[in-house]
Each structure stands twice: as structure tokens, then as C-alpha cells.
Short mmCIF file of C-alpha atoms in Angstrom, two decimals:
data_model
loop_
_atom_site.label_atom_id
_atom_site.label_comp_id
_atom_site.label_asym_id
_atom_site.label_seq_id
_atom_site.Cartn_x
_atom_site.Cartn_y
_atom_site.Cartn_z
CA UNK A 1 -34.77 -41.68 -20.02
CA UNK A 2 -33.37 -38.26 -20.86
CA UNK A 3 -31.32 -37.92 -24.04
CA UNK A 4 -28.16 -36.06 -22.97
CA UNK A 5 -26.85 -36.09 -26.55
CA UNK A 6 -29.39 -33.49 -27.63
CA UNK A 7 -28.05 -30.26 -29.17
CA UNK A 8 -27.18 -27.62 -26.59
CA UNK A 9 -29.99 -25.29 -27.66
CA UNK A 10 -32.56 -28.10 -27.20
CA UNK A 11 -31.43 -29.20 -23.75
CA UNK A 12 -33.62 -28.34 -20.74
CA UNK A 13 -32.24 -25.39 -18.77
CA UNK A 14 -30.96 -27.53 -15.88
CA UNK A 15 -28.71 -29.52 -18.26
CA UNK A 16 -27.17 -26.64 -20.17
CA UNK A 17 -23.41 -26.12 -19.94
CA UNK A 18 -22.50 -22.77 -18.40
CA UNK A 19 -19.55 -22.61 -20.77
CA UNK A 20 -22.03 -21.92 -23.58
CA UNK A 21 -23.40 -18.74 -22.08
CA UNK A 22 -23.33 -15.90 -24.64
CA UNK A 23 -20.13 -13.85 -24.27
CA UNK A 24 -22.10 -10.68 -23.59
CA UNK A 25 -23.79 -12.40 -20.63
CA UNK A 26 -20.46 -13.66 -19.30
CA UNK A 27 -19.06 -10.13 -19.53
CA UNK A 28 -22.04 -8.70 -17.62
CA UNK A 29 -21.64 -11.32 -14.89
CA UNK A 30 -17.89 -10.66 -14.63
CA UNK A 31 -18.56 -6.99 -13.95
CA UNK A 32 -20.57 -7.96 -10.87
CA UNK A 33 -17.56 -9.65 -9.27
CA UNK A 34 -15.86 -7.40 -6.69
CA UNK A 35 -13.08 -9.50 -5.18
CA UNK A 36 -9.90 -9.78 -7.22
CA UNK A 37 -9.44 -13.42 -6.13
CA UNK A 38 -13.01 -14.25 -7.18
CA UNK A 39 -12.35 -12.55 -10.50
CA UNK A 40 -9.26 -14.72 -11.07
CA UNK A 41 -11.35 -17.81 -10.28
CA UNK A 42 -14.10 -16.59 -12.62
CA UNK A 43 -11.67 -16.30 -15.54
CA UNK A 44 -10.23 -19.75 -14.74
CA UNK A 45 -13.58 -21.56 -15.22
CA UNK A 46 -13.03 -22.16 -18.94
CA UNK A 47 -11.53 -20.60 -22.04
CA UNK A 48 -14.90 -19.14 -23.07
CA UNK A 49 -15.28 -17.22 -19.82
CA UNK A 50 -11.66 -16.13 -19.93
CA UNK A 51 -11.99 -14.72 -23.44
CA UNK A 52 -15.23 -12.91 -22.57
CA UNK A 53 -13.75 -11.09 -19.57
CA UNK A 54 -10.89 -8.62 -19.46
CA UNK A 55 -7.60 -9.80 -17.92
CA UNK A 56 -7.04 -6.42 -16.22
CA UNK A 57 -10.56 -5.33 -15.44
CA UNK A 58 -10.99 -1.72 -14.35
CA UNK A 59 -14.44 -2.33 -12.83
CA UNK A 60 -12.99 -3.85 -9.66
CA UNK A 61 -13.29 -1.50 -6.66
CA UNK A 62 -10.26 -0.71 -4.48
CA UNK A 63 -9.49 -4.04 -2.87
CA UNK A 64 -9.37 -4.91 0.79
CA UNK A 65 -5.66 -5.01 1.52
CA UNK A 66 -3.66 -8.10 2.36
CA UNK A 67 -1.17 -8.01 5.21
CA UNK A 68 2.27 -8.80 3.81
CA UNK A 69 4.55 -10.38 6.40
CA UNK A 70 8.24 -9.50 6.18
CA UNK A 71 10.83 -12.17 5.48
CA UNK A 72 14.04 -12.19 7.46
CA UNK A 73 16.33 -15.13 6.70
CA UNK A 74 18.04 -16.74 9.66
CA UNK A 75 21.79 -17.37 9.97
CA UNK A 76 21.48 -21.05 9.06
CA UNK A 77 21.01 -20.81 5.28
CA UNK A 78 21.15 -24.62 4.93
CA UNK A 79 17.90 -24.91 6.86
CA UNK A 80 15.00 -24.89 4.32
CA UNK A 81 12.92 -22.93 6.82
CA UNK A 82 15.50 -20.15 6.99
CA UNK A 83 16.62 -19.98 3.37
CA UNK A 84 14.97 -17.37 1.20
CA UNK A 85 13.12 -19.28 -1.51
CA UNK A 86 11.18 -16.27 -2.80
CA UNK A 87 7.89 -17.31 -1.16
CA UNK A 88 6.11 -14.36 0.45
CA UNK A 89 3.18 -14.68 2.86
CA UNK A 90 0.17 -12.35 2.57
CA UNK A 91 -2.87 -12.65 4.82
CA UNK A 92 -6.12 -12.18 2.89
CA UNK A 93 -8.47 -10.44 5.31
CA UNK A 94 -11.52 -10.93 3.07
CA UNK A 95 -11.23 -14.73 2.91
CA UNK A 96 -9.41 -15.17 6.21
CA UNK A 97 -6.56 -17.20 4.76
CA UNK A 98 -2.88 -16.95 4.06
CA UNK A 99 -1.77 -16.57 0.46
CA UNK A 100 1.65 -17.71 -0.68
CA UNK A 101 3.12 -15.86 -3.66
CA UNK A 102 6.30 -16.93 -5.38
CA UNK A 103 8.18 -13.67 -5.94
CA UNK A 104 11.82 -14.42 -6.77
CA UNK A 105 12.28 -10.71 -7.56
CA UNK A 106 12.11 -10.03 -3.81
CA UNK A 107 15.09 -12.23 -2.91
CA UNK A 108 17.84 -10.12 -1.29
CA UNK A 109 15.62 -7.05 -1.64
CA UNK A 110 13.92 -4.94 1.01
CA UNK A 111 10.18 -4.39 0.57
CA UNK A 112 9.99 -0.78 1.70
CA UNK A 113 6.54 0.47 0.71
CA UNK A 114 3.37 -0.33 -1.24
CA UNK A 115 0.93 1.81 -3.19
CA UNK A 116 -1.94 0.97 -5.55
CA UNK A 117 -0.88 -2.65 -6.00
CA UNK A 118 2.85 -1.95 -6.43
CA UNK A 119 5.73 -2.76 -4.09
CA UNK A 120 8.85 -0.61 -3.76
CA UNK A 121 11.86 -2.95 -3.67
CA UNK A 122 15.33 -1.73 -2.74
CA UNK A 123 18.59 -3.67 -2.64
CA UNK A 124 20.99 -3.31 0.26
CA UNK A 125 22.55 0.18 0.25
CA UNK A 126 20.10 1.24 -2.48
CA UNK A 127 22.09 0.18 -5.53
CA UNK A 128 18.96 -1.15 -7.25
CA UNK A 129 15.42 0.24 -6.97
CA UNK A 130 12.29 -0.92 -8.80
CA UNK A 131 8.53 -1.30 -8.55
CA UNK A 132 6.90 -4.73 -8.68
CA UNK A 133 3.28 -5.75 -9.12
CA UNK A 134 3.10 -9.11 -7.28
CA UNK A 135 0.00 -10.26 -9.20
CA UNK A 136 1.08 -9.46 -12.76
CA UNK A 137 4.85 -9.64 -12.07
CA UNK A 138 5.24 -6.39 -14.02
CA UNK A 139 8.38 -4.49 -13.09
CA UNK A 140 9.31 -0.82 -13.46
CA UNK A 141 12.94 0.22 -12.99
CA UNK A 142 13.62 3.36 -10.96
CA UNK A 143 16.84 5.35 -10.45
CA UNK A 144 19.34 3.93 -8.01
CA UNK A 145 19.46 5.56 -4.60
CA UNK A 146 23.23 5.78 -5.10
CA UNK A 147 22.91 8.07 -8.15
CA UNK A 148 23.47 11.82 -7.79
CA UNK A 149 20.31 13.51 -6.53
CA UNK A 150 19.03 16.76 -8.00
CA UNK A 151 17.51 19.47 -5.82
CA UNK A 152 13.95 20.56 -6.65
CA UNK A 153 14.37 23.97 -8.27
CA UNK A 154 13.00 25.79 -11.30
CA UNK A 155 16.23 26.34 -13.22
CA UNK A 156 17.56 23.57 -15.46
CA UNK A 157 21.04 23.96 -13.95
CA UNK A 158 19.83 22.94 -10.51
CA UNK A 159 22.85 21.51 -8.65
CA UNK A 160 23.20 17.84 -7.87
CA UNK A 161 24.96 16.23 -4.96
CA UNK A 162 26.49 12.81 -4.55
CA UNK A 163 24.18 10.86 -2.27
CA UNK A 164 26.08 7.56 -2.25
CA UNK A 165 27.41 7.81 1.27
CA UNK A 166 24.28 9.64 2.38
CA UNK A 167 22.02 6.74 1.49
CA UNK A 168 24.46 3.98 2.34
CA UNK A 169 24.81 5.24 5.89
CA UNK A 170 21.03 5.13 6.30
CA UNK A 171 20.22 2.03 4.26
CA UNK A 172 18.27 0.55 7.17
CA UNK A 173 15.79 3.41 6.84
CA UNK A 174 14.64 2.10 3.45
CA UNK A 175 12.41 -0.26 5.39
CA UNK A 176 10.63 2.73 6.93
CA UNK A 177 9.29 4.35 3.78
CA UNK A 178 6.01 5.41 2.24
CA UNK A 179 5.22 5.97 -1.44
CA UNK A 180 2.60 7.72 -3.56
CA UNK A 181 1.88 8.18 -7.29
CA UNK A 182 0.41 11.37 -8.71
CA UNK A 183 -1.61 9.49 -11.38
CA UNK A 184 -1.77 5.98 -12.80
CA UNK A 185 1.71 4.47 -13.06
CA UNK A 186 1.24 3.90 -16.82
CA UNK A 187 0.98 7.67 -17.40
CA UNK A 188 4.36 9.09 -18.55
CA UNK A 189 3.71 12.14 -16.38
CA UNK A 190 3.28 10.04 -13.25
CA UNK A 191 5.21 11.51 -10.32
CA UNK A 192 6.51 8.89 -7.88
CA UNK A 193 7.18 10.30 -4.42
CA UNK A 194 9.06 8.35 -1.77
CA UNK A 195 9.41 9.45 1.83
CA UNK A 196 12.34 7.84 3.63
CA UNK A 197 12.20 8.52 7.34
CA UNK A 198 13.03 10.63 9.14
CA UNK A 199 13.50 13.59 6.76
CA UNK A 200 14.13 12.63 3.13
CA UNK A 201 11.51 13.27 0.45
CA UNK A 202 12.54 12.32 -3.09
CA UNK A 203 10.63 12.03 -6.34
CA UNK A 204 11.08 10.98 -9.96
CA UNK A 205 9.19 10.08 -13.10
CA UNK A 206 9.41 6.73 -14.86
CA UNK A 207 12.45 6.88 -17.14
CA UNK A 208 14.35 9.45 -15.06
CA UNK A 209 18.00 8.66 -14.43
CA UNK A 210 18.09 10.45 -11.08
CA UNK A 211 15.95 11.30 -8.06
CA UNK A 212 14.95 14.83 -7.16
CA UNK A 213 14.96 15.85 -3.52
CA UNK A 214 12.25 18.03 -1.94
CA UNK A 215 13.81 19.99 0.90
CA UNK A 216 12.09 19.73 4.25
CA UNK A 217 12.54 22.18 7.07
CA UNK A 218 15.90 21.89 8.86
CA UNK A 219 15.89 20.59 12.43
CA UNK A 220 12.28 19.44 12.17
CA UNK A 221 11.15 15.82 12.42
CA UNK A 222 9.17 14.97 9.30
CA UNK A 223 6.32 12.52 10.03
CA UNK A 224 4.88 11.88 6.57
CA UNK A 225 4.89 13.21 3.02
CA UNK A 226 2.72 12.84 -0.07
CA UNK A 227 2.05 14.37 -3.48
CA UNK A 228 -1.33 15.48 -4.81
CA UNK A 229 -2.50 17.68 -7.66
CA UNK A 230 0.90 19.21 -8.43
CA UNK A 231 1.89 19.86 -4.81
CA UNK A 232 4.01 18.16 -2.18
CA UNK A 233 2.59 17.97 1.33
CA UNK A 234 5.05 17.59 4.22
CA UNK A 235 3.63 16.69 7.64
CA UNK A 236 5.38 17.72 10.85
CA UNK A 237 4.28 17.44 14.46
CA UNK A 238 3.12 21.01 14.67
CA UNK A 239 2.48 22.06 11.06
CA UNK A 240 2.17 21.08 7.40
CA UNK A 241 4.12 22.54 4.46
CA UNK A 242 2.65 22.80 0.94
CA UNK A 243 5.21 23.06 -1.87
CA UNK A 244 4.24 23.52 -5.54
CA UNK A 245 6.25 21.27 -7.84
CA UNK A 246 6.55 24.07 -10.42
CA UNK A 247 7.33 26.77 -7.82
CA UNK A 248 9.37 24.98 -5.14
CA UNK A 249 10.71 28.26 -3.79
CA UNK A 250 7.19 29.11 -2.59
CA UNK A 251 6.34 27.26 0.62
CA UNK A 252 2.99 27.61 2.35
CA UNK A 253 3.13 26.81 6.07
CA UNK A 254 -0.06 25.67 7.77
CA UNK A 255 0.21 25.61 11.56
CA UNK A 256 -2.06 23.23 13.46
CA UNK A 257 -4.45 24.29 16.18
CA UNK A 258 -3.12 23.65 19.71
CA UNK A 259 -5.28 20.54 20.19
CA UNK A 260 -3.67 18.91 17.13
CA UNK A 261 -0.05 19.78 17.72
CA UNK A 262 2.15 16.74 18.24
CA UNK A 263 -0.81 14.38 17.96
CA UNK A 264 0.11 11.24 16.03
CA UNK A 265 -1.08 11.93 12.47
CA UNK A 266 -0.54 10.38 9.04
CA UNK A 267 -1.79 11.06 5.54
CA UNK A 268 -4.69 8.82 4.55
CA UNK A 269 -4.52 7.22 1.12
CA UNK A 270 -7.62 6.18 -0.77
CA UNK A 271 -9.73 9.33 -0.40
CA UNK A 272 -9.81 12.06 -3.03
CA UNK A 273 -7.89 15.07 -1.77
CA UNK A 274 -5.61 15.47 1.23
CA UNK A 275 -6.82 13.69 4.36
CA UNK A 276 -5.04 12.94 7.60
CA UNK A 277 -5.97 10.45 10.29
CA UNK A 278 -5.23 11.58 13.85
CA UNK A 279 -4.82 9.23 16.82
CA UNK A 280 -5.54 11.32 19.91
CA UNK A 281 -3.99 10.51 23.32
CA UNK A 282 -7.45 9.74 24.76
CA UNK A 283 -7.92 6.93 22.21
CA UNK A 284 -10.21 8.91 19.91
CA UNK A 285 -9.47 8.65 16.18
CA UNK A 286 -10.54 11.41 13.80
CA UNK A 287 -10.21 11.92 10.05
CA UNK A 288 -9.55 15.47 8.83
CA UNK A 289 -9.81 16.89 5.33
CA UNK A 290 -7.40 19.63 4.36
CA UNK A 291 -8.92 22.71 2.69
CA UNK A 292 -6.86 25.40 0.98
CA UNK A 293 -9.55 28.10 0.79
CA UNK A 294 -9.38 28.98 3.63
CA UNK A 295 -6.49 26.95 5.04
CA UNK A 296 -7.88 24.56 7.64
CA UNK A 297 -8.31 20.94 8.69
CA UNK A 298 -11.97 19.98 8.88
CA UNK A 299 -13.29 16.89 10.65
CA UNK A 300 -15.02 14.61 8.14
CA UNK A 301 -17.43 11.73 8.62
CA UNK A 302 -16.24 8.13 8.50
CA UNK A 303 -19.55 6.25 8.46
CA UNK A 304 -18.76 4.88 4.98
CA UNK A 305 -15.02 4.47 5.53
CA UNK A 306 -12.88 1.51 6.58
CA UNK A 307 -9.41 2.55 7.72
CA UNK A 308 -6.43 0.21 7.62
CA UNK A 309 -3.84 1.46 10.05
CA UNK A 310 -0.23 0.40 9.91
CA UNK A 311 2.26 0.89 12.69
CA UNK A 312 3.82 4.30 13.21
CA UNK A 313 6.15 3.90 10.22
CA UNK A 314 3.67 2.44 7.75
CA UNK A 315 1.02 4.12 5.56
CA UNK A 316 -2.67 4.28 6.36
CA UNK A 317 -5.33 3.29 3.82
CA UNK A 318 -9.03 4.09 3.45
CA UNK A 319 -11.59 1.90 1.66
CA UNK A 320 -15.22 2.80 0.96
CA UNK A 321 -17.45 0.33 2.82
CA UNK A 322 -20.15 0.76 0.14
CA UNK A 323 -17.98 -1.39 -2.14
CA UNK A 324 -18.16 -4.32 0.29
CA UNK A 325 -21.62 -5.50 1.32
CA UNK A 326 -20.59 -7.47 4.42
CA UNK A 327 -18.35 -4.79 5.96
CA UNK A 328 -19.48 -1.83 8.01
CA UNK A 329 -17.97 1.61 7.88
CA UNK A 330 -16.54 3.57 10.79
CA UNK A 331 -14.15 0.71 11.50
CA UNK A 332 -10.36 0.63 11.85
CA UNK A 333 -8.27 -2.45 11.13
CA UNK A 334 -4.92 -2.34 12.87
CA UNK A 335 -1.84 -4.52 12.60
CA UNK A 336 0.51 -4.99 15.48
CA UNK A 337 3.72 -6.87 15.99
CA UNK A 338 4.90 -8.17 19.35
CA UNK A 339 6.89 -10.94 20.95
CA UNK A 340 6.12 -14.62 20.88
CA UNK A 341 7.97 -16.00 23.89
CA UNK A 342 9.74 -19.31 23.42
CA UNK A 343 12.66 -20.69 25.36
CA UNK A 344 15.27 -20.75 22.63
CA UNK A 345 14.66 -17.30 21.15
CA UNK A 346 12.43 -14.28 20.96
CA UNK A 347 10.23 -14.35 17.90
CA UNK A 348 7.75 -11.69 16.76
CA UNK A 349 4.15 -12.43 16.00
CA UNK A 350 1.73 -10.36 13.94
CA UNK A 351 -1.86 -9.64 14.90
CA UNK A 352 -4.83 -7.94 13.26
CA UNK A 353 -7.45 -6.13 15.35
CA UNK A 354 -10.69 -4.44 14.29
CA UNK A 355 -11.85 -1.38 16.21
CA UNK A 356 -15.57 -0.60 15.80
CA UNK A 357 -15.73 3.12 16.52
CA UNK A 358 -19.52 3.19 16.81
CA UNK A 359 -19.65 0.40 19.40
CA UNK A 360 -16.27 1.36 20.88
CA UNK A 361 -15.23 -2.30 20.80
CA UNK A 362 -12.03 -4.04 19.71
CA UNK A 363 -12.19 -7.48 18.08
CA UNK A 364 -9.15 -9.72 17.71
CA UNK A 365 -9.26 -10.95 14.09
CA UNK A 366 -6.18 -13.14 13.88
CA UNK A 367 -2.96 -13.69 15.81
CA UNK A 368 0.22 -14.75 14.09
CA UNK A 369 -1.44 -15.70 10.76
CA UNK A 370 1.84 -16.81 9.22
CA UNK A 371 4.99 -18.52 10.24
CA UNK A 372 6.87 -16.87 13.09
CA UNK A 373 9.76 -14.91 11.64
CA UNK A 374 13.26 -14.97 13.07
CA UNK A 375 13.99 -11.26 12.80
CA UNK A 376 14.82 -9.08 15.78
CA UNK A 377 13.84 -6.37 16.23
CA UNK A 378 10.58 -7.35 14.54
CA UNK A 379 9.97 -5.67 11.20
CA UNK A 380 6.51 -4.16 10.67
CA UNK A 381 4.12 -5.95 8.38
CA UNK A 382 2.79 -4.06 5.36
CA UNK A 383 -0.76 -3.53 4.10
CA UNK A 384 -0.81 -4.28 0.38
CA UNK A 385 -3.76 -3.66 -1.95
CA UNK A 386 -3.83 -6.27 -4.75
CA UNK A 387 -4.42 -4.78 -8.18
CA UNK A 388 -4.02 -5.74 -11.83
CA UNK A 389 -3.29 -2.16 -12.87
#
């Protein structure tokens, strides 16, 4: 009969407790974990493993995004199903399951945009604005949208204008926003750029008491906007403007070739540099890289790229397929919202499709992964990349 009371070092290998692995071995194993949910489970095994692995590990690759479903409370607030209890539903594409996060910070707030693991939350009429990391619950306060807004100019006496009524009259547009950071959010020089459709581009740094507005072209419909390497990029149907943050009076105008004019295009986050994804009328999807010397859009390969496409008013993400062994590149995941017909009301449902560009096939991944919401018109769902950083 085996003696299970033997010292750990004398036990046969098959009886040894994994909790007694040397910390350096545990750390090496933790760095092999790619999924953020698997990493959380890894650290939850025991106190030894938790102490030997970093709580906010930087080795994790950009995560496959979760689809965050919007919450719209119904008129009957006494009904538990219609009362906002702070529970938010996010569909985990990697594990094919719904995740429920308790986020009381989101109650009575609009979730307008996401970027690098952070959500942009705005109160009704923009009186309160802040960033929230749903995993760490870290919060970063931003200037109110009702504060005076400064115009982007070189001189320190740049005029400001009262934007209270301007934003209040368009508060519904907060739900149609995109957001980018110039560098990591912990950097004091981080520039946060928010594009509020259809034509407002504003920016600030953490700690600023006001927003700064980047002027777009008058009488032109602005499709998308982003910030990269000291420059703002403004995307229109027929052209793109490049504006230097330190020389805003200088505006470079790049006109598209005829075959790209008024094609549905959006900036593509997740790739180094400025990329746009174009959805052509014939169903073809191309990714273009913007080059400044000389000015042009160049078609780039997507064999190692997975694209996550939102609806027309949501951002588009790119993930390197090399980081995920079981996923192939040259694939586009799309979310779509539609109607779920029932007798008593019209309710939206949310679906996820995968388009394999190489095989030219569309696969239905999931339909209505969460509870049917009561909002009408249906709000778009939001791709959210979980991150500890």
C-alpha cells in the first residue's frame, strides 16, 4: 500500500501536488496562456500560482473581442426583467458562451464606444463622462461634454465656445461614437480622441478640464476619425484629411481614386499605422494601408488577419490570426441586429456571422445569444476587447 504521507519531494511524480511547482515554472507556464479567461482561471487555482503570475500580465496577445449587448430598460421598472440591475451581457466568441458582468457604474449611462479594453460611458445630455475597464473596474474621469470646448489652435488664447446646448440637442448621438488612444492610457501624454457622428471630433488628455475640438470640413459628412502618431485622420466619402496636432492650421487633403469614392469605409483598429477597410458594392472587402510618401492607399494582404466588423456606426477591429491557433485568417466576423417578431411587440435580436473570404462562404455563428432587449429602434451591439491594461 502506498504511503501518501511521504514528504512531497519523495512522492512519485503522479502523486505530487501541482501547487508545489517551483514559482519559476509556474511563471513560465502562465506565459503560455493566451486567453484572458484562461489566465484568470490559472491564477485562481491556488495562492501559490496566483503569487507566481502577474495580475496584469502584458504577455497576453490582443484578445478576441466579446460582443456587448446594449441594455434598454422597459417602461415597467417594477418588473425585475426590465429594471436595470447593472448586469451587462457579453458574448464570448472564443468559448461560445454568454458572460454576465456586474457593472453598476453603467446604470443610467450610455455605453458609447470601446477601445483597448475600456468603455466610454456618458450620462444623459453628457453631464458626466468617464472611461471604465469592465474587468478591473478601474475608472478614469474625463471632461464633461457640457463644459466649454476649446478649438484646436496653436496659440494659448484659442477661443472657447459654450457647447452645452450643442451637445444636449444631440445627446442621442453619443451612442454613435468611436474612440481611440494615441498611446497606453496610463501615459500622461495619452491623447483620447472621440468621434461623435456625424461631424464632431473632440480630444483631450487625462486630467484636462475641457475638450478640444478638431474642425472638420463644413458641409461634408464625416464617416470616421482617428488619431495616430501626432496626427488626426478624418475620413469622408470622397477624401481623407490629415491634420497635425501641433500645426492644426495645416491640412493635407487626400482625394480617393474614383473606384473608392463613396464606398463604405472605416478605419481599422489593431494594425500598426493607418488602415481602412472598404466594403465594395459587389460584396468584395478590401483592406488598404495609407502611405504618406507618396500619398496613396495600397491594398494589403489579409491572410493573417481576422476582422471584426461592427454595423455602420461602430468601429472595426483587426486581430492577428497567428495569435490564435484554431482560427484562420482572411475571415470577417460581423454582427447584425434585426427584428424578432412576436405578437405583443417588436424585439431586436443580435446575430454573429463569419465570412470566410477564401472560400467565399458565410457561416451563422449564433443568433440572439442573449436576452431579447426591449429597445426600439434596436441599438447596435458593441465589440469589446477584454484587457487588464
